[in-house]
XYZ file of C-alpha atoms in Angstrom:
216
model
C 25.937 28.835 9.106
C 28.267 27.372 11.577
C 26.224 26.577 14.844
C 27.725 27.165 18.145
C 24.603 25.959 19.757
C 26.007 23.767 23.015
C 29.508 24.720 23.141
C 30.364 26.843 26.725
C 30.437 31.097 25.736
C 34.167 32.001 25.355
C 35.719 34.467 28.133
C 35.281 37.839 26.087
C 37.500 39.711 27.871
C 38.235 43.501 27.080
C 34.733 44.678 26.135
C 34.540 48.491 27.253
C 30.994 49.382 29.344
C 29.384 52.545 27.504
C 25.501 51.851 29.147
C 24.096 50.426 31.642
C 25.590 47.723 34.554
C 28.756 46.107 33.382
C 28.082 42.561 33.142
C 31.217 39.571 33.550
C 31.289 38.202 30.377
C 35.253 36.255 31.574
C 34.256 34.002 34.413
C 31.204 31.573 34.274
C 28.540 32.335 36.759
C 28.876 30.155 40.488
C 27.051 26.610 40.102
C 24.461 28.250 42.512
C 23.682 30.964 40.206
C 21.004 30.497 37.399
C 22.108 33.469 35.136
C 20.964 33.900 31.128
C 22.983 36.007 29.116
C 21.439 37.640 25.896
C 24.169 38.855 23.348
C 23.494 41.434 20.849
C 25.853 42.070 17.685
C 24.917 45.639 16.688
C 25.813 48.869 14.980
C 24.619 52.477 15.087
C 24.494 52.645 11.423
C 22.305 49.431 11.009
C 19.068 50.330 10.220
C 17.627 46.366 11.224
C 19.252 46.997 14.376
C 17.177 49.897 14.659
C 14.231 48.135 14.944
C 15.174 45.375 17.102
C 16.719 47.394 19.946
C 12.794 48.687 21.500
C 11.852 45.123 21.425
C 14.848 44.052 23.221
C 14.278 46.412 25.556
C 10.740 45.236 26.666
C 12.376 42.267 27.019
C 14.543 43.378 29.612
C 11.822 45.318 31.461
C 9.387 42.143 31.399
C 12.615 39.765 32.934
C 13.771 42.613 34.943
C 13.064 41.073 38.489
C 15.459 37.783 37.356
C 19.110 37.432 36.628
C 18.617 37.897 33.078
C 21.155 40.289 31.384
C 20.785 41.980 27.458
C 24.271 43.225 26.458
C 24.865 44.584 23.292
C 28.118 44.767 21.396
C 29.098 46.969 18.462
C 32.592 47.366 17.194
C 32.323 50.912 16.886
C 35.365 51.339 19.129
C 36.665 54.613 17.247
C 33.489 55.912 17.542
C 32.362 55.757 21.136
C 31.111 59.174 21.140
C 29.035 58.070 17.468
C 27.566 55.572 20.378
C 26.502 57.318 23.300
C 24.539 59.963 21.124
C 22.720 57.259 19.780
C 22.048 55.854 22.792
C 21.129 59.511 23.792
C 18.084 59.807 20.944
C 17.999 56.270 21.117
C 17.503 54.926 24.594
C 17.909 51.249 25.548
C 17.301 49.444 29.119
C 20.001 47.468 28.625
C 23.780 47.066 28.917
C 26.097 48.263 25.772
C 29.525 47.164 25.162
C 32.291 48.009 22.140
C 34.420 45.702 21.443
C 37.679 47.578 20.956
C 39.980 44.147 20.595
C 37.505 42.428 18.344
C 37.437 39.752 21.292
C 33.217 39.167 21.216
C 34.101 39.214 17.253
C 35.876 36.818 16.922
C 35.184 34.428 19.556
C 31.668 34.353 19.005
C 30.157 36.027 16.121
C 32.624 34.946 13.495
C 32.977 31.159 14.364
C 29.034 31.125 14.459
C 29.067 32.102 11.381
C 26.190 34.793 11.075
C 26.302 36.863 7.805
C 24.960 40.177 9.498
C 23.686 41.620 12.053
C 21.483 42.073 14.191
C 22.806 38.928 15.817
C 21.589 37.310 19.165
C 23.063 34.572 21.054
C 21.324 33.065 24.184
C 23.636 31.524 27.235
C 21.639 29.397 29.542
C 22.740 28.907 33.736
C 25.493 26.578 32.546
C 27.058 29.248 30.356
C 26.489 27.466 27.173
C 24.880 28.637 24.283
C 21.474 27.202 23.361
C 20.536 29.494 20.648
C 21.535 32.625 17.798
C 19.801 33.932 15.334
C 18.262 37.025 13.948
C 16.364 38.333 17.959
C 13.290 38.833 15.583
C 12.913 35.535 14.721
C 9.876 33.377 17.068
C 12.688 31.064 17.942
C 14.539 33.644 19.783
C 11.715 35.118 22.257
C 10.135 31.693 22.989
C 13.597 29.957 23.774
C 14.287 32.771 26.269
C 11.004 32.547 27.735
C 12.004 28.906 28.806
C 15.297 29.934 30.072
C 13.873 33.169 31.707
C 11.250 31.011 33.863
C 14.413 28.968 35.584
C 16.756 32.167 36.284
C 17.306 32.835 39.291
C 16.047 36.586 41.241
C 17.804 38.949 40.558
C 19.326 40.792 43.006
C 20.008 44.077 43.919
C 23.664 45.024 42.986
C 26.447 47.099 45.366
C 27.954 49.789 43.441
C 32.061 49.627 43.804
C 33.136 53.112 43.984
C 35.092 54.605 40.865
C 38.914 54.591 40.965
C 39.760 58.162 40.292
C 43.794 57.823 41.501
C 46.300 59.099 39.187
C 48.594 56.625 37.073
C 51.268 57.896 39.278
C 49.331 56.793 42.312
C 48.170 53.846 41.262
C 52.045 52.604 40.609
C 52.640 53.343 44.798
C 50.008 50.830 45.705
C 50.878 47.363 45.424
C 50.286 44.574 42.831
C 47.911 42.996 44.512
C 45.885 46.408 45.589
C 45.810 47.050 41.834
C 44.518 43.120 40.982
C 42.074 42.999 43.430
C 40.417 46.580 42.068
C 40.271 44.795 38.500
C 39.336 41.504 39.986
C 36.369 43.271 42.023
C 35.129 44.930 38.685
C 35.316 41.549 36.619
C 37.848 43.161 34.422
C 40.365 41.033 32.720
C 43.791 41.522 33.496
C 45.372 38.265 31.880
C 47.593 39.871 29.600
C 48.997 42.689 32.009
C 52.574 41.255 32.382
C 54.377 44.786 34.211
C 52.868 46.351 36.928
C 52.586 49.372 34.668
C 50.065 47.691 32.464
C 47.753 47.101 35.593
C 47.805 50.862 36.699
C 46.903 51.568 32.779
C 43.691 49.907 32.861
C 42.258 50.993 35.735
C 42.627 54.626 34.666
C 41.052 53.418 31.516
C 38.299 51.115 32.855
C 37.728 52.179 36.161
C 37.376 56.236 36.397
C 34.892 57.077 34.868
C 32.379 53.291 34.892
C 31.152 52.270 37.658
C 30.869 48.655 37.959
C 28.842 46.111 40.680
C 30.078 43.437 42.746
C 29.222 40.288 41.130
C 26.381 38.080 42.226
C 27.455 34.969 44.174
């Protein structure tokens, strides 16, 4: 297996919020921000997963009071729905993310070269990665212990309203109105070359998410 252990996390742009706070997985955290990022590959129909999701979950509780974020990404894109009833018998204190682009895919989990999943990869306050593995394995717990201990508080996040205005509204307001609402939200906008393209994913990001100011 191919180890990504020390290179920076790649912007994964494009990830679509199903549970839980949205979580900017684009921009590295400020210098004055100790943040550790947890990354889950996982699928509803994995029964391994299955078991690892209540244990990632205590996690979360027990680092709850620290900027410590658990996001887990499935590629179940066409399935969405599949998703949230699972989440719905299966409840998780965490974020989850699909990965409708294959960005997280194959950025991350294919160049690290895992042959299943689960798969967990752990991002220290520099946004590198320091570890990934199976989130079972002793490695995994003990090696966010140590970067759990340095993170900074967490705070308490400000809820940006949801953007319920039309497409045909959205295209009176100006470019900059409609960057700055993406911007706000974390939400990658990189590839939207028209105006158009801008209006088209707030109405599909923004209406029906709601998403938190980032910590500074």
């Amino acid at each position: 297996m191919t180890s990504l252990n020390s290179q920076p996390l790649p912007a994964l742009p494009n990830l679509k919020f199903v549970a839980g706070e949205p979580v900017d997985l684009v921009a590295a955290p400020p210098s004055n921000t100790k943040r550790v990022l947890v990354l889950e590959f996982w699928s509803t129909w994995c029964g391994p997963c299955r078991q690892v999701s209540p244990v990632l979950s205590d996690l979360q509780k027990k680092w709850q009071d620290k900027n410590v974020w658990f996001v887990g990404i499935t590629q179940e894109d066409e399935n969405v729905r599949t998703v949230k009833q699972f989440l719905a018998s299966h409840p998780v204190s965490y974020t989850i993310a699909v990965d409708p682009q294959l960005t997280a895919q194959n950025q991350l989990l294919a160049p690290s070269g895992a042959r299943g999943i689960p798969h967990a990869f752990l991002v220290d306050s520099t946004n590198h990665i320091v570890w990934s593995g199976h989130p079972l394995d002793p490695g995994f717990e003990a090696t966010l212990t140590a970067l759990a201990q340095h993170a900074s508080p967490r705070k308490e996040l400000e809820p940006l309203p949801r953007v319920t205005d039309s497409y045909d509204e959205l295209m009176k307001r100006s470019v900059g109105d409609l960057k700055k609402i993406l911007k706000d939200r974390g939400i990658s906008f990189h590839d939207c070359f028209e105006k158009s393209d801008l209006a088209r994913r707030i109405v599909d990001r923004c209406a029906h998410t709601t998403y938190y100011k980032q910590q500074e």
